[in-house]
PDB file of C-alpha atoms in Angstrom:
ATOM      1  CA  UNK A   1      99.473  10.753 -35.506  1.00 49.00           C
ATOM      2  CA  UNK A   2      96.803  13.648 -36.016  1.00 46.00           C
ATOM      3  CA  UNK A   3      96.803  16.680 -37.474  1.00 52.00           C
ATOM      4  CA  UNK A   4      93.773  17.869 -35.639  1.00 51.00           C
ATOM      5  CA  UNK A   5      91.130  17.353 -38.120  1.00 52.00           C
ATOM      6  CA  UNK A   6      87.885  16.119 -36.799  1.00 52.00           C
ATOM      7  CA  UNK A   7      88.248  12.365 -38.972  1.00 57.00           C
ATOM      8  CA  UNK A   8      91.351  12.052 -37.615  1.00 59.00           C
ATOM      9  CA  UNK A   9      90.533  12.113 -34.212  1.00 57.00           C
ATOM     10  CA  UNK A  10      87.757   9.971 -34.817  1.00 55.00           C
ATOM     11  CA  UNK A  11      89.523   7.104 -36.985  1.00 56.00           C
ATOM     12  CA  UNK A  12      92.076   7.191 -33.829  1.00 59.00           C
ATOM     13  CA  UNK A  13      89.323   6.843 -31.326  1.00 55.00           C
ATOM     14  CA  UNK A  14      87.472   4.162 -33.775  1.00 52.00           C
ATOM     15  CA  UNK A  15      90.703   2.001 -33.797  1.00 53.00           C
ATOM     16  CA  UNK A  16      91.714   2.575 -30.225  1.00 56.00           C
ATOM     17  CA  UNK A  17      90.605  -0.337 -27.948  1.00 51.00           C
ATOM     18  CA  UNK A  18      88.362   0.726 -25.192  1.00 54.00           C
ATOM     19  CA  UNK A  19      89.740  -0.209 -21.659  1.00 52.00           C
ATOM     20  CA  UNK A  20      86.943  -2.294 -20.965  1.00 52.00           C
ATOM     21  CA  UNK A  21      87.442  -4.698 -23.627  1.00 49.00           C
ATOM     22  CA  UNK A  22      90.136  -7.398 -23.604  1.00 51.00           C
ATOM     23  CA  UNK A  23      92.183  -8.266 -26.704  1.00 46.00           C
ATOM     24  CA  UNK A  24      91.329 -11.206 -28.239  1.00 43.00           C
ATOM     25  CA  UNK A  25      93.541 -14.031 -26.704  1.00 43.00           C
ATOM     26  CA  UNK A  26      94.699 -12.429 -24.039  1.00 44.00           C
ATOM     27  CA  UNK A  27      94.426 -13.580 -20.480  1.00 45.00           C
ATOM     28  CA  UNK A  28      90.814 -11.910 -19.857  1.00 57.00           C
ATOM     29  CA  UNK A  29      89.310 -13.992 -22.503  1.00 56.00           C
ATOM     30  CA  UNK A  30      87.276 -17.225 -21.319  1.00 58.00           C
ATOM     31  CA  UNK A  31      89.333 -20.195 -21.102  1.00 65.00           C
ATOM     32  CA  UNK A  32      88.711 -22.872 -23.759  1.00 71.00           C
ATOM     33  CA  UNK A  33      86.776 -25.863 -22.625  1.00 74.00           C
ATOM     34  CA  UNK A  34      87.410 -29.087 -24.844  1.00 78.00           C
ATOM     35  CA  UNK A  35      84.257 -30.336 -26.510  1.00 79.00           C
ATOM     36  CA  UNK A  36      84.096 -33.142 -24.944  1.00 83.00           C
ATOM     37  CA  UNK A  37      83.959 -32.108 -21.224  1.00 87.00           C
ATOM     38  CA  UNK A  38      81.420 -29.216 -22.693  1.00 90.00           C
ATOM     39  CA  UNK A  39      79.244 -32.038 -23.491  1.00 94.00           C
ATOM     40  CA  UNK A  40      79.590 -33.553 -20.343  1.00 95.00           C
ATOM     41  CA  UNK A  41      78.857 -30.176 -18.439  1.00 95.00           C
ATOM     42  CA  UNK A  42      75.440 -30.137 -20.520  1.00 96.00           C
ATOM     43  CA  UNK A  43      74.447 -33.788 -20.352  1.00 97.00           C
ATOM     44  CA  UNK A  44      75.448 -33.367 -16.398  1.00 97.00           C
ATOM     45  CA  UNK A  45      72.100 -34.152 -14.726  1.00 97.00           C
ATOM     46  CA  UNK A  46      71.866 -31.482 -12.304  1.00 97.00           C
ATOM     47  CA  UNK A  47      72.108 -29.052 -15.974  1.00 97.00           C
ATOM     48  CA  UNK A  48      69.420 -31.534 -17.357  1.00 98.00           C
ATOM     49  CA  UNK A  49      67.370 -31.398 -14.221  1.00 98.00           C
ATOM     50  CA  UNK A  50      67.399 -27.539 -14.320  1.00 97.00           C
ATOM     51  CA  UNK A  51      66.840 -27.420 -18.268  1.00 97.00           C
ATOM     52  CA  UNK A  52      63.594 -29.600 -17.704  1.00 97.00           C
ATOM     53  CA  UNK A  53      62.546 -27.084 -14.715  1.00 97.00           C
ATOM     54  CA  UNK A  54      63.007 -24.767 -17.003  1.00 96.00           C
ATOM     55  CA  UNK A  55      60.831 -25.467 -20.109  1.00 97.00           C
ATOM     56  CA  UNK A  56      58.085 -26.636 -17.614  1.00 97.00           C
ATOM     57  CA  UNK A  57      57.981 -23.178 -16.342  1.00 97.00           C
ATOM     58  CA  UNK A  58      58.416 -21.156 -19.743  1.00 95.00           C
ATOM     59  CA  UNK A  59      55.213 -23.863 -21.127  1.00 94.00           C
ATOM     60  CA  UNK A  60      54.630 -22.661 -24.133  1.00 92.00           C
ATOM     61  CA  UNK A  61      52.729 -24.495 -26.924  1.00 95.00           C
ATOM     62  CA  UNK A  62      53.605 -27.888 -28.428  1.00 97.00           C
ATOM     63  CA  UNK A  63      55.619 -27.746 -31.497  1.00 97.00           C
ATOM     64  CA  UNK A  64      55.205 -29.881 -34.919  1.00 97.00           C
ATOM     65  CA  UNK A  65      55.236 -33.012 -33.016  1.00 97.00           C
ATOM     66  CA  UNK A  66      52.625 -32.140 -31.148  1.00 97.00           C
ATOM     67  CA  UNK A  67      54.153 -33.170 -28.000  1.00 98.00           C
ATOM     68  CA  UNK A  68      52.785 -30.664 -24.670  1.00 97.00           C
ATOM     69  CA  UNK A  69      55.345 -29.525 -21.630  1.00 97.00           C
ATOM     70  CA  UNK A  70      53.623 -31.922 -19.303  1.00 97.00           C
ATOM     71  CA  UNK A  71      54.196 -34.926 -21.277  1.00 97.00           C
ATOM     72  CA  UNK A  72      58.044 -34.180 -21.665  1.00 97.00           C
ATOM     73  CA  UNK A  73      59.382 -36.149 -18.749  1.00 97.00           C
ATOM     74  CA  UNK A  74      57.570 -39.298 -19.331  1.00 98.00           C
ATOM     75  CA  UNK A  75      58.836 -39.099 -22.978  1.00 98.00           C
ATOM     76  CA  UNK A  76      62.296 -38.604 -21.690  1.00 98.00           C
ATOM     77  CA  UNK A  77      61.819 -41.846 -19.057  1.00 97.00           C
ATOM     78  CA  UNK A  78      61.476 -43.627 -22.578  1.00 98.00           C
ATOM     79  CA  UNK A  79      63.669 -42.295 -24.660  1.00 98.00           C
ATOM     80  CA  UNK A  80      66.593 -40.884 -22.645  1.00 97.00           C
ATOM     81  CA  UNK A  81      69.301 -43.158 -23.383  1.00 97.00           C
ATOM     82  CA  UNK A  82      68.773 -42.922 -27.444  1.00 98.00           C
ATOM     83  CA  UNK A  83      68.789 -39.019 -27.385  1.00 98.00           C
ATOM     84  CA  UNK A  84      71.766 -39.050 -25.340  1.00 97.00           C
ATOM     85  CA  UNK A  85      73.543 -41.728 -27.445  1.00 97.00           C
ATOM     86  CA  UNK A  86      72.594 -38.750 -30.373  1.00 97.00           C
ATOM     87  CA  UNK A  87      73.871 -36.110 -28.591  1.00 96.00           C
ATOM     88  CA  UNK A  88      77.545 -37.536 -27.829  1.00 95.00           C
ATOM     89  CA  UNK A  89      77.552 -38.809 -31.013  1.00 94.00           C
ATOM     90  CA  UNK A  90      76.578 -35.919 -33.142  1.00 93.00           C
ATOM     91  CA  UNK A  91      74.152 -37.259 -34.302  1.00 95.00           C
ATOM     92  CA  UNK A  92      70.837 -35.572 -33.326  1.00 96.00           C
ATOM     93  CA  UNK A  93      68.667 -33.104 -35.512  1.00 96.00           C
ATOM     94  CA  UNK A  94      66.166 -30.805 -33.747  1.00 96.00           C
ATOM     95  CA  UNK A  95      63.005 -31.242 -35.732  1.00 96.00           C
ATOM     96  CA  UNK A  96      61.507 -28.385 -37.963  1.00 96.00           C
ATOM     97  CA  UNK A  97      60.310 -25.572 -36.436  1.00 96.00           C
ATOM     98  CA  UNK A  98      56.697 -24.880 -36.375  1.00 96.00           C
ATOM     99  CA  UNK A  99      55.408 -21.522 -38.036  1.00 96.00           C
ATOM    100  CA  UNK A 100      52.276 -19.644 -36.522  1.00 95.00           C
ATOM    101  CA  UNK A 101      50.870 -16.438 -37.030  1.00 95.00           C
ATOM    102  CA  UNK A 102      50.244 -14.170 -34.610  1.00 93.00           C
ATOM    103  CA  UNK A 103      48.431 -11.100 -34.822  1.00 94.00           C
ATOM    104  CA  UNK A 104      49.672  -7.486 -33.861  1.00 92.00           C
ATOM    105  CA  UNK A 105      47.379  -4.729 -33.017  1.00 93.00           C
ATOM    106  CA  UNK A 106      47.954  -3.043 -36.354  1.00 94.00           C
ATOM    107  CA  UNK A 107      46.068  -5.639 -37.811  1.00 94.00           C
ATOM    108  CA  UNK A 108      48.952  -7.507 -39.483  1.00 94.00           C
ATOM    109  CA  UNK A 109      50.500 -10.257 -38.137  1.00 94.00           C
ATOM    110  CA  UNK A 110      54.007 -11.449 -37.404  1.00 93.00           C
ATOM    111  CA  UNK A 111      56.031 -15.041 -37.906  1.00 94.00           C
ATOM    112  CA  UNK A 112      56.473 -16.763 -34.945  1.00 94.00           C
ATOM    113  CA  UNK A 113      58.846 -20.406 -34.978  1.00 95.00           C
ATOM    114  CA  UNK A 114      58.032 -22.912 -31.729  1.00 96.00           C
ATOM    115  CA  UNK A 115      60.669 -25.153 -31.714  1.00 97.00           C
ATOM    116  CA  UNK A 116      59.493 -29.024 -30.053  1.00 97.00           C
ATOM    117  CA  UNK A 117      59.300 -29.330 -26.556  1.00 98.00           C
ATOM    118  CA  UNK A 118      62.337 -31.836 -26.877  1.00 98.00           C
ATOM    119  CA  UNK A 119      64.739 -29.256 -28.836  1.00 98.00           C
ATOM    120  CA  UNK A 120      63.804 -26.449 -26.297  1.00 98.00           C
ATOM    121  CA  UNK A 121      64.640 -28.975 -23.798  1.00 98.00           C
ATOM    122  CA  UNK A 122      68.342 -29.718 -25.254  1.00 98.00           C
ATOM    123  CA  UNK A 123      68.564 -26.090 -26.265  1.00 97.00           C
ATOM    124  CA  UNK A 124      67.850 -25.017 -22.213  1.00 97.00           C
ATOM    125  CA  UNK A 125      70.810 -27.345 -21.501  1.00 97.00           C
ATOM    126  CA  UNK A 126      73.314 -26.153 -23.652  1.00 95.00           C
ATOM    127  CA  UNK A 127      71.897 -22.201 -23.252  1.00 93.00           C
ATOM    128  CA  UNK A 128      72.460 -22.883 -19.164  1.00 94.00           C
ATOM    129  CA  UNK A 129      76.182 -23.843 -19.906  1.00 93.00           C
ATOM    130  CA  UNK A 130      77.523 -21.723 -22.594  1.00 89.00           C
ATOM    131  CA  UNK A 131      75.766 -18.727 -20.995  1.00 87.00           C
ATOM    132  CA  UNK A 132      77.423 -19.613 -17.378  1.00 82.00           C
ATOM    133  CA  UNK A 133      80.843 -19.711 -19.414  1.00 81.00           C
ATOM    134  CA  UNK A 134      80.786 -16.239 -21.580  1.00 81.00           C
ATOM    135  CA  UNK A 135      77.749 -14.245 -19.618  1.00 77.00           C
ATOM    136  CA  UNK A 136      80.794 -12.828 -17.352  1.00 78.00           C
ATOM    137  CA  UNK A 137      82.571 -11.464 -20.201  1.00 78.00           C
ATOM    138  CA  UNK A 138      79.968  -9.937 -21.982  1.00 79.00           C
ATOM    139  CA  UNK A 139      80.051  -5.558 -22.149  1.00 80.00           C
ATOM    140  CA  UNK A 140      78.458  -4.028 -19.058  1.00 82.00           C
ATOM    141  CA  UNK A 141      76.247  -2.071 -20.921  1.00 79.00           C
ATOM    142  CA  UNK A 142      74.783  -4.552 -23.471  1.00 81.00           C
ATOM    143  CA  UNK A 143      71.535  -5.687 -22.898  1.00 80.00           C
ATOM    144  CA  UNK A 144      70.678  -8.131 -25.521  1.00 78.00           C
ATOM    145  CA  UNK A 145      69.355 -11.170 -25.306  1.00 76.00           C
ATOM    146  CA  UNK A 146      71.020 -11.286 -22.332  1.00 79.00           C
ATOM    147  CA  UNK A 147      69.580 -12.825 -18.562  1.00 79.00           C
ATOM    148  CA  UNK A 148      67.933 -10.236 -16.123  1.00 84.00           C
ATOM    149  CA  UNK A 149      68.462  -7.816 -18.471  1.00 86.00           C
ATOM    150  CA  UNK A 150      65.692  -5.969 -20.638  1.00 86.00           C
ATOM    151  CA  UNK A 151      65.581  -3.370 -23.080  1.00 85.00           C
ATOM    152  CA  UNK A 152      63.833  -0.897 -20.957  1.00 88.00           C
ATOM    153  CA  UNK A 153      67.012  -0.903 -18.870  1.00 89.00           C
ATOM    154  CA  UNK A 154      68.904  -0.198 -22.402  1.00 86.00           C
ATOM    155  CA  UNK A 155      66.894   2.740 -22.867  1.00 85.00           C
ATOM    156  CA  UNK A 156      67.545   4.030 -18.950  1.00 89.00           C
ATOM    157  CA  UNK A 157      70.743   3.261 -19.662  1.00 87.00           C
ATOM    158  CA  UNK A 158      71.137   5.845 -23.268  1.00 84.00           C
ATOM    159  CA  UNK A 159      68.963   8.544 -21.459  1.00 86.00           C
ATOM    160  CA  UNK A 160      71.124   8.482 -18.104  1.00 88.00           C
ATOM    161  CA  UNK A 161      74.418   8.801 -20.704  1.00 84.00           C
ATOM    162  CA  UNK A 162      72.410  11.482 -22.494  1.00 84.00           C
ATOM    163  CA  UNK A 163      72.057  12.993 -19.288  1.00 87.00           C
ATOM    164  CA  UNK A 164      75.076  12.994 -18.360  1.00 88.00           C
ATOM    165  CA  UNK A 165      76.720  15.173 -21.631  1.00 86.00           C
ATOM    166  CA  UNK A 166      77.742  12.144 -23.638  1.00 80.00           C
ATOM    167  CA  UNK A 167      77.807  13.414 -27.303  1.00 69.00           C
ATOM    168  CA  UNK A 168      77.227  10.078 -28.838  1.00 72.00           C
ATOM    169  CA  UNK A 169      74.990   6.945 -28.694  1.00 67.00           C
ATOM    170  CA  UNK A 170      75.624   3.768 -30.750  1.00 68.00           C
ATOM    171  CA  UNK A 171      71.889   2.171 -31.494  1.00 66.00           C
ATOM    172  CA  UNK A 172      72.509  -1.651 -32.801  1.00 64.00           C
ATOM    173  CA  UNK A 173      68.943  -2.871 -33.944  1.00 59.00           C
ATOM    174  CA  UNK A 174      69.406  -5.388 -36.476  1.00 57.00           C
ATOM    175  CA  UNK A 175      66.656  -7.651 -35.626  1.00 50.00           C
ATOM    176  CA  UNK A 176      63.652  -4.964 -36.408  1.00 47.00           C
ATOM    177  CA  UNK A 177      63.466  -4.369 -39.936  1.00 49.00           C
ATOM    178  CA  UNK A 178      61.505  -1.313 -39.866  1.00 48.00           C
ATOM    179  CA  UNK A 179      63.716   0.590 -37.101  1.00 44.00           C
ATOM    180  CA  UNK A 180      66.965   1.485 -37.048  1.00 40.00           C
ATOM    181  CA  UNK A 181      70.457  -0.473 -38.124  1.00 44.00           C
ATOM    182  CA  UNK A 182      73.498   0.611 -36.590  1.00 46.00           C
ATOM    183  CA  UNK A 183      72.765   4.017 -35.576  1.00 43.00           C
ATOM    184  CA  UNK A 184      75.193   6.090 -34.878  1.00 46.00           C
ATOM    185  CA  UNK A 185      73.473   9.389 -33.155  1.00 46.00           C
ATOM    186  CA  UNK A 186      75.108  13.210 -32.341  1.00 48.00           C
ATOM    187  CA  UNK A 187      73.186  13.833 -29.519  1.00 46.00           C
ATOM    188  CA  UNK A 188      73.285  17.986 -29.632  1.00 42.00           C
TER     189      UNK A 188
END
């Protein structure tokens, strides 16, 4: 119980569970899908149909193999049956990722990894499943990494809850090195 100090009411509040988020366990939680039928969700063909839609329209450049968007579906007429067989069985390795430079307006330049066409390809297919399973139980309000959302609607989001007399805004940036890390911001 508190005594009314400021830290106590916060360590209460900081070990409270909010109402929107479910214990872990409990009934609100996804359901478990054995590996196996996981597997056969991704390697379903409609998923594998949609995956290969998918990269097609993203295109992007050829990875270390060398191998283009456009010639993905011929090399899957070929080799279908093997990478399959390597999936179910555990056995297949996406290939190195390729490292390019690109250039930022600064004049410096950032690392950029293009996976092959082929691992984007499996990597749409299992993305398209496991997203489908969890994407319903994700927080309302996060926004990362997350489909049809963006981070300008994070920052709408922290300036309407500004707006609205919120005293506090938690900032997670762990993927920019040179901006904030778990921010945790009085906004008075």
């Amino acid at each position: 119980m508190s005594n009314g100090n400021a830290s106590d009411l916060q360590r209460e509040l900081a070990v409270a569970l909010p109402p929107d988020e479910p214990v872990a366990g409990s009934h609100e939680q996804p359901e478990s899908i054995p590996p196996r039928a996981l597997l056969a969700q991704v390697l379903d063909r409609a998923n594998l149909q949609r995956a290969l839609k998918q990269v097609r329209r993203n295109k992007g450049a050829p990875g270390i193999d060398g191998m283009t968007v456009d010639e993905l579906p011929q090399y899957l007429k070929h080799h279908w049956l093997d990478i399959r067989a390597q999936l179910e069985t555990g056995c297949y390795r996406p290939q190195p990722v390729k490292r390019v430079d690109i250039p930022k307006p600064d004049g410096k330049t950032r690392p950029l990894g293009i996976p092959t066409v082929l691992d984007r390809f499996v990597q749409q297919a299992i993305a398209q499943i496991v997203s489908a399973q969890w994407e319903p139980h994700f927080h309302p309000h996060s926004y990362g990494f997350r489909p049809n959302r963006s981070a300008h609607q994070a920052i709408r989001h922290v300036q309407a809850t500004i707006r609205a007399g919120h005293g506090w805004v938690v900032v997670n940036r762990r993927r920019q090195r040179r901006c904030w890390t778990n921010i945790v911001m009085p906004m008075r």
